Short mmCIF file of C-alpha atoms in Angstrom, two decimals:
data_model
loop_
_atom_site.label_atom_id
_atom_site.label_comp_id
_atom_site.label_asym_id
_atom_site.label_seq_id
_atom_site.Cartn_x
_atom_site.Cartn_y
_atom_site.Cartn_z
CA ALA A 20 58.40 -5.13 -33.01
CA TRP A 21 54.73 -4.59 -32.04
CA LYS A 22 54.42 -1.98 -34.75
CA THR A 23 55.99 -4.31 -37.31
CA LEU A 24 53.59 -7.16 -36.50
CA LYS A 25 50.54 -4.89 -36.40
CA GLU A 26 51.34 -3.32 -39.75
CA ALA A 27 52.09 -6.69 -41.32
CA ILE A 28 48.79 -8.27 -40.24
CA GLU A 29 46.72 -5.20 -41.11
CA ALA A 30 48.40 -4.62 -44.50
CA ALA A 31 46.14 -4.44 -47.55
CA ILE A 32 48.20 -7.13 -49.31
CA VAL A 33 47.36 -9.79 -46.68
CA GLU A 34 45.36 -12.67 -48.12
CA ASP A 35 43.43 -15.57 -46.65
CA ASP A 36 45.64 -18.41 -45.37
CA ASP A 37 48.67 -16.19 -44.84
CA GLU A 38 50.91 -17.29 -41.96
CA PHE A 39 52.93 -15.17 -39.54
CA ILE A 40 55.80 -16.73 -37.58
CA ILE A 41 56.86 -14.92 -34.42
CA ILE A 42 59.84 -15.40 -32.10
CA GLY A 43 60.55 -14.18 -28.58
CA THR A 44 58.61 -11.43 -26.78
CA ILE A 45 56.82 -8.73 -28.72
CA LYS A 46 55.81 -5.95 -26.36
CA ALA A 47 53.75 -2.82 -26.86
CA THR A 48 55.40 0.39 -25.64
CA ASN A 49 54.88 4.14 -25.60
CA VAL A 50 57.08 4.60 -28.67
CA PRO A 51 54.85 6.22 -31.33
CA GLY A 52 53.08 3.55 -33.38
CA ASN A 53 54.32 0.68 -31.22
CA SER A 54 51.00 -0.06 -29.53
CA GLY A 55 47.31 -0.54 -30.25
CA GLU A 56 45.10 -3.56 -30.88
CA ILE A 57 45.86 -5.68 -33.93
CA THR A 58 42.87 -5.95 -36.27
CA VAL A 59 42.31 -9.21 -38.15
CA ARG A 60 40.22 -8.94 -41.32
CA LYS A 61 41.47 -11.99 -43.24
CA LYS A 62 41.85 -15.68 -42.37
CA ILE A 63 45.36 -15.77 -40.94
CA SER A 64 47.56 -17.99 -38.75
CA ILE A 65 50.11 -16.93 -36.14
CA LYS A 66 52.58 -19.63 -35.12
CA LYS A 67 55.63 -20.14 -32.97
CA GLY A 68 59.10 -19.79 -34.35
CA GLY A 69 62.08 -21.13 -32.40
CA THR A 70 61.96 -23.48 -29.43
CA SER A 71 60.22 -21.41 -26.73
CA LYS A 72 56.65 -20.10 -26.71
CA PRO A 73 56.58 -16.53 -28.04
CA VAL A 74 54.81 -13.81 -26.07
CA LEU A 75 52.57 -10.98 -27.24
CA ASP A 76 52.51 -8.51 -24.36
CA ALA A 77 50.09 -5.59 -24.66
CA ASN A 78 51.76 -4.06 -21.58
CA SER A 79 48.41 -2.52 -20.64
CA ASN A 80 47.30 -4.26 -17.46
CA HIS A 81 47.64 -1.34 -15.09
CA THR A 82 45.41 1.20 -13.41
CA GLY A 83 45.99 4.91 -13.11
CA THR A 84 49.15 6.47 -14.51
CA PRO A 85 50.89 4.13 -16.95
CA PRO A 86 54.26 2.81 -15.74
CA PRO A 87 57.39 3.81 -17.68
CA PHE A 88 57.38 2.70 -21.33
CA ALA A 89 53.78 1.40 -21.20
CA PRO A 90 51.35 2.54 -23.92
CA ALA A 91 49.61 5.79 -23.03
CA THR A 92 46.26 4.22 -23.97
CA PRO A 93 45.69 0.64 -22.74
CA HIS A 94 44.44 -1.82 -25.37
CA ARG A 95 43.54 -5.44 -26.06
CA ILE A 96 45.72 -7.59 -28.29
CA PHE A 97 43.44 -8.73 -31.17
CA THR A 98 40.11 -7.72 -32.66
CA VAL A 99 38.69 -10.19 -35.19
CA GLU A 100 36.32 -8.47 -37.59
CA ASN A 101 33.43 -9.86 -39.62
CA GLY A 102 34.97 -12.20 -42.20
CA GLY A 103 38.24 -12.51 -40.33
CA GLU A 104 39.62 -15.65 -38.72
CA LEU A 105 42.48 -15.78 -36.26
CA LYS A 106 44.38 -19.03 -35.80
CA LEU A 107 46.85 -19.11 -32.92
CA ASP A 108 49.12 -22.05 -32.17
CA ASP A 109 51.54 -22.17 -29.23
CA ILE A 110 51.48 -18.45 -28.37
CA GLN A 111 51.23 -16.60 -25.05
CA LEU A 112 49.04 -13.49 -24.80
CA GLU A 113 49.33 -11.25 -21.77
CA ASN A 114 48.47 -7.91 -20.19
CA GLY A 115 45.71 -6.84 -22.55
CA ASN A 116 43.20 -4.28 -21.28
CA ALA A 117 40.01 -3.37 -23.12
CA GLY A 118 38.95 -0.90 -20.43
CA ASN A 119 35.93 -0.66 -18.15
CA THR A 120 33.34 -0.36 -20.95
CA GLU A 121 34.68 -2.72 -23.63
CA SER A 122 34.84 -6.48 -24.11
CA GLY A 123 37.67 -8.94 -24.69
CA GLY A 124 40.80 -8.15 -22.71
CA ALA A 125 43.03 -10.21 -25.00
CA ILE A 126 40.75 -11.07 -27.95
CA LEU A 127 37.47 -9.62 -29.20
CA ILE A 128 35.68 -11.81 -31.77
CA LYS A 129 32.95 -9.86 -33.51
CA GLU A 130 29.86 -11.32 -35.16
CA GLY A 131 30.97 -12.99 -38.39
CA GLY A 132 34.51 -13.43 -37.08
CA ALA A 133 36.19 -16.60 -35.81
CA ALA A 134 39.13 -17.71 -33.71
CA ASN A 135 40.72 -21.16 -33.60
CA ILE A 136 43.15 -21.20 -30.69
CA LYS A 137 45.46 -24.11 -29.79
CA ASN A 138 48.16 -24.62 -27.16
CA THR A 139 47.91 -20.95 -26.24
CA SER A 140 48.05 -19.19 -22.86
CA ILE A 141 46.21 -16.00 -21.90
CA TYR A 142 47.24 -14.34 -18.64
CA GLY A 143 46.71 -11.04 -16.85
CA CYS A 144 44.12 -9.47 -19.14
CA LYS A 145 41.00 -7.49 -18.24
CA ALA A 146 37.85 -5.96 -19.69
CA ARG A 147 34.26 -5.20 -18.75
CA SER A 148 33.19 -8.59 -20.14
CA GLY A 149 35.43 -11.45 -21.16
CA GLY A 150 38.63 -10.73 -19.29
CA ALA A 151 40.53 -12.99 -21.69
CA ILE A 152 38.14 -13.47 -24.65
CA SER A 153 34.80 -12.03 -25.72
CA ASN A 154 33.12 -14.05 -28.47
CA THR A 155 30.07 -13.08 -30.51
CA GLY A 156 31.24 -15.09 -33.52
CA LEU A 157 32.88 -18.53 -33.49
CA LEU A 158 35.44 -19.67 -30.92
CA SER A 159 37.39 -22.91 -30.61
CA LEU A 160 39.83 -23.46 -27.73
CA SER A 161 42.01 -26.58 -27.67
CA LEU A 162 44.66 -27.44 -25.07
CA CYS A 163 44.88 -23.84 -23.88
CA SER A 164 45.47 -22.16 -20.52
CA ILE A 165 43.21 -19.24 -19.60
CA GLY A 166 44.42 -17.72 -16.33
CA ILE A 167 46.97 -19.03 -13.84
CA ASN A 168 47.67 -18.61 -10.15
CA GLY A 169 48.96 -15.07 -9.60
CA ARG A 170 48.01 -13.94 -13.11
CA PRO A 171 44.22 -14.03 -13.37
CA ASN A 172 42.13 -12.54 -16.13
CA LYS A 173 39.50 -10.17 -14.71
CA ALA A 174 36.18 -8.66 -15.75
CA GLU A 175 32.88 -7.45 -14.38
CA PHE A 176 31.22 -10.24 -16.40
CA ALA A 177 33.12 -13.41 -17.32
CA GLY A 178 36.60 -13.30 -15.88
CA GLY A 179 37.87 -15.75 -18.49
CA ILE A 180 35.54 -16.38 -21.45
CA TYR A 181 32.37 -14.54 -22.53
CA SER A 182 30.36 -16.14 -25.33
CA TYR A 183 27.16 -15.01 -27.01
CA TYR A 184 25.33 -15.83 -30.22
CA LYS A 185 22.03 -14.35 -31.34
CA THR A 186 20.58 -17.71 -32.43
CA PHE A 187 19.47 -20.03 -29.64
CA ASP A 188 21.25 -23.41 -29.63
CA PHE A 189 23.73 -22.52 -32.40
CA GLU A 190 27.09 -24.07 -31.52
CA ASN A 191 29.51 -21.18 -31.55
CA CYS A 192 31.94 -22.08 -28.76
CA THR A 193 33.97 -25.22 -28.04
CA ILE A 194 36.39 -25.58 -25.14
CA MET A 195 38.41 -28.80 -25.20
CA GLY A 196 41.29 -29.94 -23.00
CA THR A 197 41.70 -26.42 -21.66
CA ASN A 198 42.54 -25.06 -18.21
CA ILE A 199 40.34 -22.13 -17.16
CA CYS A 200 41.75 -21.29 -13.76
CA TYR A 201 42.11 -18.46 -11.24
CA ASN A 202 40.02 -15.96 -13.19
CA GLU A 203 37.88 -13.35 -11.45
CA ALA A 204 34.51 -11.74 -12.20
CA ASP A 205 32.55 -9.21 -10.21
CA GLU A 206 29.06 -10.31 -11.24
CA GLU A 207 28.60 -13.40 -13.45
CA GLY A 208 30.88 -16.27 -14.42
CA GLY A 209 34.26 -16.25 -12.76
CA GLY A 210 35.59 -18.61 -15.41
CA ILE A 211 33.03 -18.72 -18.24
CA LEU A 212 29.78 -16.89 -19.08
CA ILE A 213 27.51 -18.38 -21.76
CA MET A 214 25.13 -15.52 -22.48
CA GLY A 215 23.67 -17.04 -25.67
CA GLY A 216 24.38 -19.69 -28.28
CA LYS A 217 25.71 -23.13 -27.43
CA CYS A 218 29.01 -24.09 -25.80
CA ILE A 219 30.55 -27.58 -25.76
CA ILE A 220 33.09 -28.32 -23.01
CA GLY A 221 35.07 -31.56 -22.94
CA SER A 222 38.36 -33.40 -23.28
CA GLU A 223 40.91 -33.30 -26.09
CA ASN A 224 43.14 -36.33 -26.69
CA SER A 225 42.35 -37.58 -23.16
CA VAL A 226 43.30 -34.19 -21.67
CA PRO A 227 40.34 -32.95 -19.58
CA THR A 228 39.08 -29.41 -19.39
CA LEU A 229 39.75 -28.08 -15.89
CA ILE A 230 37.65 -25.18 -14.54
CA ASP A 231 39.33 -24.49 -11.23
CA HIS A 232 39.83 -21.78 -8.59
CA ASN A 233 37.77 -19.15 -10.40
CA VAL A 234 35.89 -16.56 -8.33
CA CYS A 235 32.71 -14.55 -8.79
CA SER A 236 32.57 -12.03 -5.97
CA GLY A 237 29.52 -9.94 -6.85
CA SER A 238 26.28 -9.61 -4.90
CA SER A 239 23.74 -8.35 -7.45
CA THR A 240 20.51 -10.31 -7.95
CA ASN A 241 21.89 -12.46 -10.77
CA ALA A 242 25.48 -12.71 -9.58
CA GLY A 243 26.91 -16.21 -9.36
CA GLY A 244 28.69 -19.04 -11.12
CA GLY A 245 32.20 -19.21 -9.75
CA GLY A 246 33.26 -21.56 -12.52
CA LEU A 247 30.52 -21.34 -15.14
CA TYR A 248 27.41 -19.16 -15.64
CA ILE A 249 24.71 -20.07 -18.18
CA ASP A 250 22.20 -17.33 -18.90
CA ALA A 251 18.58 -17.77 -20.01
CA SER A 252 19.49 -17.88 -23.73
CA GLY A 253 22.56 -20.05 -23.17
CA VAL A 254 22.95 -23.76 -23.88
CA CYS A 255 25.90 -25.78 -22.60
CA THR A 256 26.96 -29.42 -22.89
CA ILE A 257 29.69 -30.67 -20.56
CA ARG A 258 31.25 -33.96 -21.62
CA GLY A 259 33.10 -36.70 -19.78
CA GLY A 260 36.45 -35.96 -18.19
CA THR A 261 35.66 -32.33 -17.39
CA LYS A 262 36.55 -31.26 -13.85
CA ILE A 263 34.90 -28.27 -12.16
CA SER A 264 36.58 -27.68 -8.81
CA ASN A 265 37.53 -25.17 -6.10
CA ASN A 266 35.46 -22.35 -7.59
CA SER A 267 33.51 -19.94 -5.39
CA SER A 268 30.69 -17.41 -5.54
CA LYS A 269 27.53 -16.44 -3.66
CA LYS A 270 25.20 -18.54 -5.86
CA GLY A 271 26.41 -21.67 -7.59
CA GLY A 272 30.00 -22.11 -6.52
CA GLY A 273 30.74 -24.38 -9.47
CA ILE A 274 27.87 -23.64 -11.89
CA TYR A 275 24.98 -21.17 -12.09
CA ASP A 276 22.43 -22.57 -14.53
CA GLY A 277 19.74 -20.21 -15.74
CA GLY A 278 19.52 -21.73 -19.22
CA ASN A 279 19.86 -25.28 -20.47
CA LEU A 280 22.65 -27.57 -19.29
CA LYS A 281 23.51 -31.15 -20.17
CA ILE A 282 26.26 -32.90 -18.25
CA GLU A 283 27.12 -36.02 -20.22
CA GLY A 284 29.68 -38.21 -18.52
CA SER A 285 30.10 -41.93 -19.18
CA LEU A 286 30.89 -45.00 -17.11
CA SER A 287 34.54 -44.76 -18.12
CA GLU A 288 34.87 -40.96 -18.13
CA LYS A 289 32.76 -39.13 -15.59
CA VAL A 290 32.29 -35.42 -15.09
CA GLU A 291 33.56 -34.31 -11.67
CA ILE A 292 32.15 -31.35 -9.75
CA PHE A 293 33.95 -31.07 -6.44
CA ALA A 294 35.20 -28.76 -3.68
CA ASN A 295 33.25 -25.72 -4.90
CA SER A 296 31.69 -23.34 -2.37
CA VAL A 297 29.17 -20.56 -1.87
CA THR A 298 29.02 -17.95 0.87
CA GLY A 299 26.52 -15.30 1.91
CA THR A 300 23.19 -14.78 3.61
CA GLY A 301 19.67 -13.80 2.56
CA THR A 302 19.17 -14.83 -1.07
CA PHE A 303 22.80 -15.94 -1.29
CA GLY A 304 24.70 -18.95 0.03
CA ASN A 305 22.85 -21.70 -1.89
CA GLY A 306 24.13 -24.31 -4.32
CA GLY A 307 27.73 -25.19 -3.54
CA GLY A 308 28.17 -27.28 -6.66
CA ILE A 309 25.28 -26.16 -8.89
CA TYR A 310 22.59 -23.48 -8.55
CA GLN A 311 19.72 -23.99 -11.00
CA VAL A 312 17.12 -21.23 -11.23
CA ARG A 313 15.30 -22.10 -14.49
CA GLY A 314 15.56 -24.14 -17.68
CA VAL A 315 16.55 -27.78 -17.92
CA LEU A 316 19.46 -29.54 -16.21
CA LYS A 317 20.20 -33.14 -17.17
CA THR A 318 23.24 -34.77 -15.67
CA LYS A 319 24.45 -38.33 -16.22
CA HIS A 320 27.47 -40.24 -14.89
CA THR A 321 28.58 -37.31 -12.77
CA GLU A 322 30.33 -37.18 -9.41
CA ILE A 323 29.29 -34.26 -7.21
CA LYS A 324 31.47 -34.35 -4.11
CA ASN A 325 32.74 -32.22 -1.23
CA ASN A 326 30.98 -29.04 -2.26
CA SER A 327 29.71 -26.67 0.44
CA ALA A 328 26.95 -24.10 0.86
CA ALA A 329 26.65 -21.48 3.56
CA LYS A 330 22.91 -22.18 3.53
CA ASN A 331 21.18 -24.93 1.51
CA GLY A 332 22.01 -27.39 -1.26
CA GLY A 333 25.63 -28.31 -0.71
CA GLY A 334 25.69 -30.25 -3.96
CA ILE A 335 22.76 -28.81 -5.94
CA TYR A 336 20.13 -26.14 -5.28
CA VAL A 337 17.06 -26.18 -7.56
CA THR A 338 14.47 -23.39 -7.55
CA GLY A 339 12.04 -21.41 -9.73
CA ASP A 340 10.45 -23.41 -12.55
CA ALA A 341 13.60 -25.40 -13.24
CA SER A 342 13.61 -29.05 -14.27
CA CYS A 343 16.46 -31.14 -12.86
CA THR A 344 17.18 -34.79 -13.73
CA LEU A 345 19.95 -36.80 -12.08
CA ASP A 346 20.82 -40.05 -13.85
CA SER A 347 23.49 -42.37 -12.43
CA VAL A 348 24.97 -39.67 -10.24
CA THR A 349 27.16 -40.00 -7.13
CA MET A 350 26.83 -37.36 -4.40
CA GLN A 351 29.12 -37.61 -1.38
CA GLY A 352 30.73 -35.38 1.21
CA ASN A 353 28.68 -32.29 0.37
CA THR A 354 27.82 -29.81 3.14
CA ALA A 355 24.91 -27.45 3.74
CA ASN A 356 25.53 -25.33 6.80
CA ASN A 357 21.80 -24.77 7.31
CA GLY A 358 21.43 -28.54 7.36
CA LYS A 359 18.90 -28.54 4.50
CA GLY A 360 19.75 -30.76 1.56
CA SER A 361 23.45 -31.33 1.88
CA ALA A 362 23.21 -33.25 -1.41
CA VAL A 363 20.22 -31.51 -3.06
CA TYR A 364 17.78 -28.86 -1.92
CA VAL A 365 14.71 -28.24 -4.09
CA SER A 366 12.97 -24.98 -3.25
CA ARG A 367 9.43 -24.09 -4.23
CA THR A 368 8.68 -20.38 -4.58
CA VAL A 369 5.32 -18.63 -4.19
CA ASP A 370 4.31 -19.06 -7.85
CA LYS A 371 6.80 -21.58 -9.26
CA THR A 372 7.46 -25.23 -8.56
CA PRO A 373 10.57 -27.00 -9.90
CA THR A 374 10.56 -30.66 -10.86
CA PHE A 375 13.23 -33.08 -9.72
CA THR A 376 13.80 -36.56 -11.20
CA LEU A 377 16.09 -39.39 -10.11
CA LYS A 378 17.07 -42.11 -12.59
CA GLY A 379 19.47 -45.02 -12.84
CA ASP A 380 22.13 -45.85 -10.27
CA ILE A 381 21.97 -42.98 -7.78
CA GLN A 382 24.45 -43.02 -4.91
CA ILE A 383 23.86 -40.46 -2.18
CA GLY A 384 25.70 -40.62 1.11
CA THR A 385 28.87 -41.25 3.11
CA ASN A 386 32.25 -39.61 2.92
CA ALA A 387 30.25 -37.58 5.45
CA SER A 388 30.23 -34.36 6.05
CA ASN A 389 26.53 -33.49 6.43
CA SER A 390 24.91 -36.86 5.68
CA ASN A 391 24.03 -35.89 2.07
CA THR A 392 20.30 -35.47 2.45
CA ILE A 393 17.72 -34.29 -0.08
CA GLY A 394 15.50 -31.40 1.01
CA LEU A 395 12.20 -31.13 -0.87
CA GLY A 396 9.63 -28.44 -1.40
CA CYS A 397 8.37 -29.81 -4.71
CA LEU A 398 7.28 -32.85 -6.67
CA LEU A 399 9.82 -35.69 -6.69
CA THR A 400 9.63 -38.26 -9.46
CA GLY A 401 11.63 -41.44 -9.58
CA VAL A 402 12.35 -43.52 -12.67
CA VAL A 403 14.01 -46.92 -12.37
#
């Protein structure tokens, strides 16, 4: 069945807007020809047939000697080439493996390619970057599930989603109403890594995006971002309803911001960043909710609660030449085990001084744990 689908999608007669309907489980095996990534060169759709969600199982998520009937060479599920577009609706992808040097455990979207993915689950895939998806083209996720308890996607960089675009601030990634949960990265971005381009994260039909229980375990200089990592060339906007919770790393349990981040909640639909944590000593252990090292962070109508840091900045840690503005933000129940800035700690370095601005209705305090203080080593500005 894998061979049949692969040959059908890759056939020379395929045209733009062709649709493929699949039923049941289609599994790669060691039968000659019945394995290998499926290459998408046209604008195609793959949809569910029947009543249950069909499964595409690459049968490649193993280490060492392949188990019986598994493909001799592990592989991802889809590669979308320049000019191709993959539309998935109500499909499950699982057990893809791009190997230790390649990207996109389930899907690789190359420059000039695109993927529009709805109501789709991706579980148990792995790669060097983008355990589930690696995107250097255009990616839209809507009402999807990327990782689940017991079946994480894994990578060295970006356990769930890796996204890059060569043009700064070009919107090439949208994640709406999607669960990105229980994914694992060694170095950067347990759930999501925005290396370049712009990513929009928000709700879809009142269904929030949930970034939850992702882990970044690495200890290199730039390691961090249990839920979300934004690199120097990355831009990210997080909209109301999004929940970032229960993620962990050694810098920025919820978010590591080294680029430009806007958190845009509203009075009726706030962004929630809660119960994230950081561990470690030395240069690690700071920023339970958010660790900001450079760029601009603007957050409005956001609740930052019950995050914890092994050292400083239970809610937010700001350092380097970063600029951080909190507007109408509630910070409660955050903990800094060093006792410095359980809500916010702003750290001046030898040659760089961050700026920190408070605006609007700021609520800091109670729901204990550490008294939710602000620790300052910089210029504080207040705007009423």
